[in-house]
Structure formats: structure tokens, C-alpha cells
Amino acid sequence: CYMAAVKEPTSSVSENLPSMSNESHDMARPDPVWAAIRAEVKQECKREPLLTPKLHTAVLSQRNLEGSLAYMLANMLTGFSLSPAQYIPMFYDAMENGTCERGLKLGEIARKDLIAVKERDPACPSYSHALLFFKGFLGLQAHRVSHWMWRNDRKMLASLIQSRVSLVCGMDLHPAAKIGYGLMIDHATGIVIGETAVLGDGCSLLHGVTLGGTGKENGDRHPKIGSNVTVGAMATILGNITVGDGSKVAACSVVVKPVPAGVTVAGVPAKVVGGEKAKLLSATSAPAQPSIKLETPQAEVQRGNGGSRDWSRSFPEVQVMSTSSRKKSPEPRSKL
């Protein structure tokens, strides 16, 4: 299963992250993530001179990660008669001053997301690759900006960002959806997260995941996902149900009932196949009996001149008829 390729965090998300304050980062303050990105990009400029102008503009000429993200998002989402020059101040202001419900600045959350992608995605060789090329990471940061605007009653602009992310990245995240930090969205194509959905910290989502409603409810109608949950490719979770901390949803599953913490569910509809409950079921169930009984052949192959191999001993499950037990084919009738 593709879900197995996602690396699991060895501890909680907050324990794996470098210590950072909520204040703005600049070149005078220690910022290990930004320093690593700049070092990686400098090495790439030596290896790929063709990319030097682009890398210099996107990273090396920027004062901090917030400025680099503002440049990347503005150029990626340009459209609706707005130029990158108009988008950049908006994104930069959001990254510098915007906060989530818990008061953490969006720039700090972006750093936590970068660390999560680097640690959990086997296909991510460096922080700079995620920043420059991973649409799952960039689309998520754009959502965080739109969510901040939605909460501050700037819903028209928030909806514009959502629409551009949907068109450019192929992922549709409603601006009102609440998403924790340290999230890894791999590939991103086909991701749909509904208006009242909630995701905890440290989650991993594969492509094609849907956190949607059943179509029979109004108001609070979308799933509530706990922390450190992994959702496999093309999995669908429907309705105002909870998925417990540390659980896993296998690829292509359809979840319509609450999922306990620390288990794995799979199937349509999804059922528990791992975790403590599955271990308990397997311990109390009787061992399965073989469905096919293999018998020793009644007759062995007679050895001919030179001692041909006795195939019945090599494949005892294949019953070979002796020459004496074979039915003789009927003789052809005379035409007369």
C-alpha cells in the first residue's frame, strides 16, 4: 500500500521542531530552516547555472522565509486580473502578521510544515525542494492565508485564493476549514476538505483524499481528524465523525463511522483491521483450517527404461492416474 511509504514521526510534532518564537524572522535572528534553505539553494546554483536567476529571485534575494513564500505564492496563483506585484504584499503581510486560532504566526506554521514534509516524505530531498516545487506544501500555505482572511471577514479575497489554488494545484480546501500544523500533503492532486472539517497536528494526507459531508446534513457536517493521523490515497471520510489520534485510514477506504484512536481501518465501508482491537480479535479466534486436503496419489508413475523421474513425489498434490486406470478412448466406428 502506498500509505506504507510515508514515514511516521517518532514522537509528537512539537518535540521534533526547533525552538522558535512568534516574532518575525529576519537575517539577524537565528532561523535554522531558512538558513538550511539558503545553503541548499546556493549549492544548486553551482550545479545548475540555468536556474540561478530564478533561485536568486525566489530565495537568495529574499529577507526571510515569509518573503520567499510570498513571492512563490504570488507567482503561482497569478490570475483574476491581479499581477504578482499585487499579490506579493498581501501574502507577505499575511505570513508576517497573520495568526491561527492558537495565536501562532503563519510564518512559524510554514516552518513546521516544511519540517514535516522533509521528515515524512521519502521523495523530498531538501527543504528548498518543498518550498520551490511541492504544490501540496504551497497550496497548504495559500490555504492558511485564505483561512486567516476568512476569519477576519475578508471572505471574498479568501474565496479568490481558494479558487486559484483549486485551479492551479488541483486541491480544494475551503477557507473555513481548520488545519493544524506539521501537516504533510503528498502529491495533493484531488484533495478536498470541506468547510467544517478539522485536522489535528502532524497529519499526513495522500492524493485524492476527501473530507466531505454526506449530503444529508447542514451546519457542522464534516469530519474531525485527530493528531498524527495518516490518510491513504483516494480515501474518503464522510460526515461529522471523529478519527482518533494516531489512526490510519487505508487507501481507497470509505469511512462513515467514528474511528477509535491508534487503529487502522480499511475497506468499503471501512472496518478496523489493525491496532489493539484487531489483535484481540485475532487472539480469540480459532486457527483457520486448510480448505484443501492434499492426499497421496493412489498410484505412482511406473518407471520406464532408464528410470524416468517420479513427478508424483515432487508434486504430491497432483494426482497422476496410472496407465491401468486410464479410460481407453472408444475405437472409431466403421464407415460401413
Tab-separated table of C-alpha atoms in Angstrom:
chain	number	residue	atom	x	y	z
A	1	CYS	CA	0.000	0.000	0.000
A	2	TYR	CA	1.277	3.451	-0.848
A	3	MET	CA	0.469	4.609	2.651
A	4	ALA	CA	3.337	2.490	3.970
A	5	ALA	CA	5.856	4.742	2.231
A	6	VAL	CA	5.002	7.681	4.498
A	7	LYS	CA	7.478	7.942	7.344
A	8	GLU	CA	5.886	8.078	10.785
A	9	PRO	CA	7.088	10.651	13.324
A	10	THR	CA	8.978	9.018	16.160
A	11	SER	CA	7.491	11.464	18.664
A	12	SER	CA	4.997	14.285	18.827
A	13	VAL	CA	5.284	17.050	16.252
A	14	SER	CA	6.248	19.712	18.755
A	15	GLU	CA	9.156	17.628	20.053
A	16	ASN	CA	10.719	17.330	16.589
A	17	LEU	CA	10.607	21.031	15.809
A	18	PRO	CA	13.377	23.546	16.515
A	19	SER	CA	12.643	26.171	19.153
A	20	MET	CA	11.213	29.317	17.548
A	21	SER	CA	9.474	32.398	18.870
A	22	ASN	CA	6.363	34.001	17.401
A	23	GLU	CA	8.279	37.106	16.361
A	24	SER	CA	9.162	37.914	12.761
A	25	HIS	CA	12.303	36.312	11.408
A	26	ASP	CA	14.971	38.359	9.689
A	27	MET	CA	18.580	37.853	8.733
A	28	ALA	CA	19.768	38.947	12.208
A	29	ARG	CA	17.810	36.262	14.096
A	30	PRO	CA	18.676	32.535	14.149
A	31	ASP	CA	16.376	30.645	11.801
A	32	PRO	CA	17.619	27.095	11.132
A	33	VAL	CA	15.038	26.294	8.453
A	34	TRP	CA	15.704	29.459	6.436
A	35	ALA	CA	19.461	29.029	6.829
A	36	ALA	CA	19.211	25.467	5.523
A	37	ILE	CA	17.137	26.589	2.523
A	38	ARG	CA	19.647	29.288	1.591
A	39	ALA	CA	22.567	26.867	1.865
A	40	GLU	CA	20.781	24.300	-0.316
A	41	VAL	CA	19.918	26.894	-2.956
A	42	LYS	CA	23.494	28.183	-3.096
A	43	GLN	CA	24.699	24.659	-3.843
A	44	GLU	CA	22.031	24.249	-6.544
A	45	CYS	CA	23.143	27.493	-8.196
A	46	LYS	CA	26.590	25.983	-8.634
A	47	ARG	CA	25.206	22.736	-10.039
A	48	GLU	CA	22.516	24.304	-12.259
A	49	PRO	CA	23.585	27.744	-13.569
A	50	LEU	CA	20.463	27.847	-15.732
A	51	LEU	CA	18.309	28.126	-12.590
A	52	THR	CA	20.454	30.738	-10.860
A	53	PRO	CA	18.321	33.798	-11.793
A	54	LYS	CA	15.114	32.110	-10.659
A	55	LEU	CA	16.650	30.758	-7.445
A	56	HIS	CA	18.208	34.109	-6.630
A	57	THR	CA	14.906	35.933	-7.054
A	58	ALA	CA	12.823	33.367	-5.176
A	59	VAL	CA	15.207	32.691	-2.286
A	60	LEU	CA	18.606	34.385	-2.099
A	61	SER	CA	17.306	37.924	-2.619
A	62	GLN	CA	14.544	37.499	-0.015
A	63	ARG	CA	14.965	38.699	3.564
A	64	ASN	CA	13.296	35.693	5.167
A	65	LEU	CA	11.083	32.668	4.520
A	66	GLU	CA	7.960	34.819	4.640
A	67	GLY	CA	9.224	36.906	1.721
A	68	SER	CA	10.170	33.821	-0.268
A	69	LEU	CA	6.768	32.259	0.309
A	70	ALA	CA	5.007	35.481	-0.691
A	71	TYR	CA	6.964	35.508	-3.966
A	72	MET	CA	6.266	31.818	-4.705
A	73	LEU	CA	2.540	32.009	-3.909
A	74	ALA	CA	2.036	35.257	-5.834
A	75	ASN	CA	3.647	33.884	-8.990
A	76	MET	CA	1.891	30.525	-8.692
A	77	LEU	CA	-1.591	31.978	-8.176
A	78	THR	CA	-1.415	34.957	-10.542
A	79	GLY	CA	-4.754	35.437	-12.237
A	80	PHE	CA	-8.183	37.063	-11.953
A	81	SER	CA	-6.662	40.271	-13.346
A	82	LEU	CA	-4.230	40.504	-10.417
A	83	SER	CA	-0.478	40.581	-11.059
A	84	PRO	CA	2.274	39.092	-8.858
A	85	ALA	CA	3.155	42.640	-7.777
A	86	GLN	CA	-0.342	42.962	-6.297
A	87	TYR	CA	-0.332	39.527	-4.675
A	88	ILE	CA	3.115	39.740	-3.044
A	89	PRO	CA	2.326	42.469	-0.417
A	90	MET	CA	-0.870	40.646	0.539
A	91	PHE	CA	0.860	37.305	1.069
A	92	TYR	CA	3.824	38.865	2.849
A	93	ASP	CA	1.584	40.735	5.280
A	94	ALA	CA	-0.332	37.526	5.997
A	95	MET	CA	2.838	35.493	6.594
A	96	GLU	CA	4.348	38.160	8.855
A	97	ASN	CA	1.265	39.208	10.812
A	98	GLY	CA	-1.423	36.577	10.250
A	99	THR	CA	-2.101	34.055	13.017
A	100	CYS	CA	-4.037	30.851	13.503
A	101	GLU	CA	-6.672	30.296	16.188
A	102	ARG	CA	-3.957	29.350	18.686
A	103	GLY	CA	-2.021	32.575	18.092
A	104	LEU	CA	0.900	31.043	16.174
A	105	LYS	CA	2.030	33.161	13.210
A	106	LEU	CA	1.593	31.760	9.718
A	107	GLY	CA	5.319	32.049	9.021
A	108	GLU	CA	6.066	29.821	12.011
A	109	ILE	CA	3.465	27.290	10.897
A	110	ALA	CA	5.047	27.229	7.427
A	111	ARG	CA	8.355	26.242	9.012
A	112	LYS	CA	6.691	23.406	10.909
A	113	ASP	CA	5.044	22.201	7.681
A	114	LEU	CA	8.403	22.286	5.872
A	115	ILE	CA	9.987	20.172	8.587
A	116	ALA	CA	7.100	17.686	8.405
A	117	VAL	CA	7.452	17.317	4.623
A	118	LYS	CA	11.221	16.888	4.830
A	119	GLU	CA	10.964	14.269	7.593
A	120	ARG	CA	7.969	12.256	6.344
A	121	ASP	CA	8.056	12.395	2.552
A	122	PRO	CA	10.668	9.941	1.207
A	123	ALA	CA	10.647	11.815	-2.117
A	124	CYS	CA	11.659	15.165	-0.573
A	125	PRO	CA	15.469	15.573	-0.668
A	126	SER	CA	15.612	19.031	0.924
A	127	TYR	CA	13.642	21.938	2.383
A	128	SER	CA	14.233	24.001	-0.755
A	129	HIS	CA	12.620	21.346	-2.965
A	130	ALA	CA	9.420	21.534	-0.929
A	131	LEU	CA	9.453	25.335	-0.939
A	132	LEU	CA	10.074	25.668	-4.678
A	133	PHE	CA	8.317	22.682	-6.253
A	134	PHE	CA	5.862	20.842	-3.959
A	135	LYS	CA	2.346	22.043	-4.720
A	136	GLY	CA	0.993	20.260	-1.642
A	137	PHE	CA	3.112	22.461	0.613
A	138	LEU	CA	2.491	25.668	-1.381
A	139	GLY	CA	-1.242	25.061	-1.683
A	140	LEU	CA	-1.450	24.444	2.061
A	141	GLN	CA	0.301	27.751	2.815
A	142	ALA	CA	-2.095	29.550	0.484
A	143	HIS	CA	-4.965	27.947	2.395
A	144	ARG	CA	-3.549	29.211	5.677
A	145	VAL	CA	-3.571	32.743	4.249
A	146	SER	CA	-7.141	32.361	2.993
A	147	HIS	CA	-8.243	30.912	6.358
A	148	TRP	CA	-6.769	33.926	8.167
A	149	MET	CA	-8.632	36.254	5.799
A	150	TRP	CA	-11.871	34.290	6.215
A	151	ARG	CA	-11.661	34.658	9.990
A	152	ASN	CA	-11.077	38.408	9.584
A	153	ASP	CA	-14.197	38.853	7.434
A	154	ARG	CA	-12.306	39.158	4.133
A	155	LYS	CA	-14.263	36.294	2.611
A	156	MET	CA	-14.242	37.496	-0.991
A	157	LEU	CA	-10.438	37.592	-1.142
A	158	ALA	CA	-10.234	34.302	0.768
A	159	SER	CA	-12.528	32.666	-1.789
A	160	LEU	CA	-10.399	34.046	-4.625
A	161	ILE	CA	-7.310	32.358	-3.169
A	162	GLN	CA	-9.219	29.105	-2.706
A	163	SER	CA	-10.383	29.232	-6.325
A	164	ARG	CA	-6.872	29.883	-7.663
A	165	VAL	CA	-5.393	27.063	-5.554
A	166	SER	CA	-8.078	24.709	-6.858
A	167	LEU	CA	-7.349	25.630	-10.486
A	168	VAL	CA	-3.558	25.633	-10.232
A	169	CYS	CA	-2.855	22.874	-7.690
A	170	GLY	CA	-5.884	20.620	-8.103
A	171	MET	CA	-6.672	20.738	-4.371
A	172	ASP	CA	-9.841	22.296	-2.955
A	173	LEU	CA	-9.557	23.437	0.660
A	174	HIS	CA	-12.418	25.544	1.979
A	175	PRO	CA	-11.109	28.716	3.671
A	176	ALA	CA	-13.102	27.958	6.818
A	177	ALA	CA	-11.536	24.504	7.336
A	178	LYS	CA	-9.279	24.356	10.418
A	179	ILE	CA	-5.944	22.644	9.791
A	180	GLY	CA	-3.247	22.070	12.410
A	181	TYR	CA	0.476	22.491	11.883
A	182	GLY	CA	3.086	19.932	10.844
A	183	LEU	CA	0.844	18.697	8.005
A	184	MET	CA	2.243	16.759	5.043
A	185	ILE	CA	0.115	16.673	1.865
A	186	ASP	CA	1.766	14.366	-0.654
A	187	HIS	CA	1.090	14.941	-4.384
A	188	ALA	CA	-2.020	16.971	-3.424
A	189	THR	CA	-3.998	16.289	-6.614
A	190	GLY	CA	-7.660	15.667	-5.832
A	191	ILE	CA	-7.560	16.696	-2.150
A	192	VAL	CA	-10.961	18.023	-0.972
A	193	ILE	CA	-11.504	19.393	2.549
A	194	GLY	CA	-14.944	20.708	3.455
A	195	GLU	CA	-15.985	23.864	5.265
A	196	THR	CA	-16.423	22.499	8.805
A	197	ALA	CA	-13.626	19.904	8.680
A	198	VAL	CA	-10.911	19.954	11.358
A	199	LEU	CA	-7.441	18.368	11.132
A	200	GLY	CA	-5.130	17.977	14.096
A	201	ASP	CA	-1.350	18.453	14.191
A	202	GLY	CA	1.098	16.111	12.478
A	203	CYS	CA	-1.299	14.535	9.958
A	204	SER	CA	-0.322	13.116	6.571
A	205	LEU	CA	-2.700	13.128	3.598
A	206	LEU	CA	-2.098	11.338	0.317
A	207	HIS	CA	-3.566	12.357	-3.042
A	208	GLY	CA	-7.294	12.095	-3.679
A	209	VAL	CA	-8.364	12.292	-0.025
A	210	THR	CA	-11.857	13.679	0.600
A	211	LEU	CA	-13.053	15.026	3.937
A	212	GLY	CA	-16.648	15.683	2.961
A	213	GLY	CA	-20.251	15.638	4.032
A	214	THR	CA	-22.900	13.005	3.461
A	215	GLY	CA	-25.202	15.401	1.625
A	216	LYS	CA	-27.909	14.882	4.244
A	217	GLU	CA	-26.715	17.379	6.841
A	218	ASN	CA	-26.433	21.125	7.289
A	219	GLY	CA	-24.201	23.122	9.623
A	220	ASP	CA	-21.342	21.158	11.189
A	221	ARG	CA	-21.206	18.301	8.702
A	222	HIS	CA	-17.556	17.381	8.027
A	223	PRO	CA	-15.039	15.030	9.712
A	224	LYS	CA	-12.906	15.873	12.740
A	225	ILE	CA	-9.467	14.305	12.332
A	226	GLY	CA	-7.204	13.901	15.364
A	227	SER	CA	-3.441	14.410	15.557
A	228	ASN	CA	-0.808	12.255	13.814
A	229	VAL	CA	-3.375	10.582	11.547
A	230	THR	CA	-2.371	9.146	8.167
A	231	VAL	CA	-4.997	9.005	5.409
A	232	GLY	CA	-4.097	6.897	2.368
A	233	ALA	CA	-4.576	7.743	-1.290
A	234	MET	CA	-8.162	8.132	-2.558
A	235	ALA	CA	-9.646	7.530	0.902
A	236	THR	CA	-12.988	9.201	1.659
A	237	ILE	CA	-14.185	10.220	5.124
A	238	LEU	CA	-17.783	11.444	5.234
A	239	GLY	CA	-19.950	13.176	7.801
A	240	ASN	CA	-19.452	14.799	11.188
A	241	ILE	CA	-17.476	11.877	12.613
A	242	THR	CA	-14.194	11.696	14.519
A	243	VAL	CA	-11.000	9.869	13.607
A	244	GLY	CA	-8.896	9.273	16.721
A	245	ASP	CA	-5.289	10.307	17.279
A	246	GLY	CA	-2.649	8.142	15.621
A	247	SER	CA	-5.083	6.217	13.442
A	248	LYS	CA	-4.523	5.170	9.827
A	249	VAL	CA	-7.050	5.059	7.005
A	250	ALA	CA	-6.000	2.725	4.203
A	251	ALA	CA	-6.069	3.738	0.556
A	252	CYS	CA	-9.462	3.770	-1.218
A	253	SER	CA	-11.380	3.238	2.035
A	254	VAL	CA	-14.747	4.873	2.712
A	255	VAL	CA	-15.177	5.876	6.357
A	256	VAL	CA	-18.711	6.669	7.548
A	257	LYS	CA	-18.437	5.775	11.256
A	258	PRO	CA	-16.166	7.098	14.032
A	259	VAL	CA	-12.666	5.602	14.189
A	260	PRO	CA	-11.007	4.920	17.578
A	261	ALA	CA	-7.525	6.185	18.343
A	262	GLY	CA	-4.493	4.144	17.320
A	263	VAL	CA	-6.137	1.712	14.891
A	264	THR	CA	-6.037	1.070	11.152
A	265	VAL	CA	-9.252	0.945	9.135
A	266	ALA	CA	-9.705	-0.298	5.591
A	267	GLY	CA	-12.431	-1.272	3.162
A	268	VAL	CA	-15.810	-0.080	1.929
A	269	PRO	CA	-17.248	0.634	4.410
A	270	ALA	CA	-14.066	0.882	6.462
A	271	LYS	CA	-13.547	-1.548	9.348
A	272	VAL	CA	-10.794	-1.940	11.920
A	273	VAL	CA	-8.011	-4.186	10.636
A	274	GLY	CA	-5.162	-3.214	12.964
A	275	GLY	CA	-4.457	-1.878	16.419
A	276	GLU	CA	-5.462	-3.296	19.773
A	277	LYS	CA	-8.956	-4.362	18.692
A	278	ALA	CA	-7.679	-6.396	15.758
A	279	LYS	CA	-5.018	-8.035	17.976
A	280	LEU	CA	-7.739	-9.006	20.458
A	281	LEU	CA	-9.905	-10.498	17.732
A	282	SER	CA	-7.024	-12.486	16.259
A	283	ALA	CA	-6.027	-13.809	19.698
A	284	THR	CA	-9.521	-15.149	20.490
A	285	SER	CA	-10.322	-16.604	17.077
A	286	ALA	CA	-9.600	-20.264	16.260
A	287	PRO	CA	-6.849	-21.047	13.778
A	288	ALA	CA	-8.119	-21.387	10.255
A	289	GLN	CA	-8.270	-24.911	8.792
A	290	PRO	CA	-6.885	-25.554	5.324
A	291	SER	CA	-9.650	-25.565	2.747
A	292	ILE	CA	-7.945	-28.138	0.523
A	293	LYS	CA	-6.885	-31.565	1.792
A	294	LEU	CA	-3.914	-32.951	-0.037
A	295	GLU	CA	-3.954	-36.704	-0.477
A	296	THR	CA	-1.244	-39.091	-1.532
A	297	PRO	CA	-1.785	-40.366	-5.078
A	298	GLN	CA	-3.187	-43.891	-5.197
A	299	ALA	CA	-0.885	-44.931	-7.982
A	300	GLU	CA	2.637	-43.964	-8.714
A	301	VAL	CA	4.065	-43.384	-12.116
A	302	GLN	CA	5.701	-46.553	-13.318
A	303	ARG	CA	9.327	-46.063	-14.155
A	304	GLY	CA	10.286	-46.859	-17.729
A	305	ASN	CA	13.620	-47.741	-19.212
A	306	GLY	CA	16.351	-45.575	-17.758
A	307	GLY	CA	14.292	-44.681	-14.695
A	308	SER	CA	12.235	-41.590	-15.559
A	309	ARG	CA	11.533	-39.091	-12.769
A	310	ASP	CA	8.629	-39.815	-10.420
A	311	TRP	CA	6.732	-36.492	-10.669
A	312	SER	CA	4.132	-37.582	-8.125
A	313	ARG	CA	6.726	-37.278	-5.386
A	314	SER	CA	7.756	-33.785	-6.494
A	315	PHE	CA	4.115	-32.584	-6.645
A	316	PRO	CA	2.080	-34.766	-4.251
A	317	GLU	CA	-0.964	-32.531	-4.647
A	318	VAL	CA	-1.281	-33.582	-8.267
A	319	GLN	CA	-2.905	-36.994	-8.571
A	320	VAL	CA	-1.483	-38.829	-11.546
A	321	MET	CA	-3.523	-41.691	-12.940
A	322	SER	CA	-1.728	-44.944	-13.626
A	323	THR	CA	-1.750	-46.373	-17.120
A	324	SER	CA	-4.049	-49.168	-15.982
A	325	SER	CA	-6.674	-46.762	-14.601
A	326	ARG	CA	-6.838	-44.580	-17.653
A	327	LYS	CA	-10.005	-44.848	-19.686
A	328	LYS	CA	-9.470	-46.183	-23.160
A	329	SER	CA	-10.704	-43.951	-25.874
A	330	PRO	CA	-13.508	-45.549	-27.960
A	331	GLU	CA	-12.477	-47.063	-31.234
A	332	PRO	CA	-13.722	-45.218	-34.317
A	333	ARG	CA	-16.818	-46.735	-35.849
A	334	SER	CA	-16.578	-48.297	-39.242
A	335	LYS	CA	-17.937	-46.261	-42.091
A	336	LEU	CA	-19.642	-49.326	-43.500
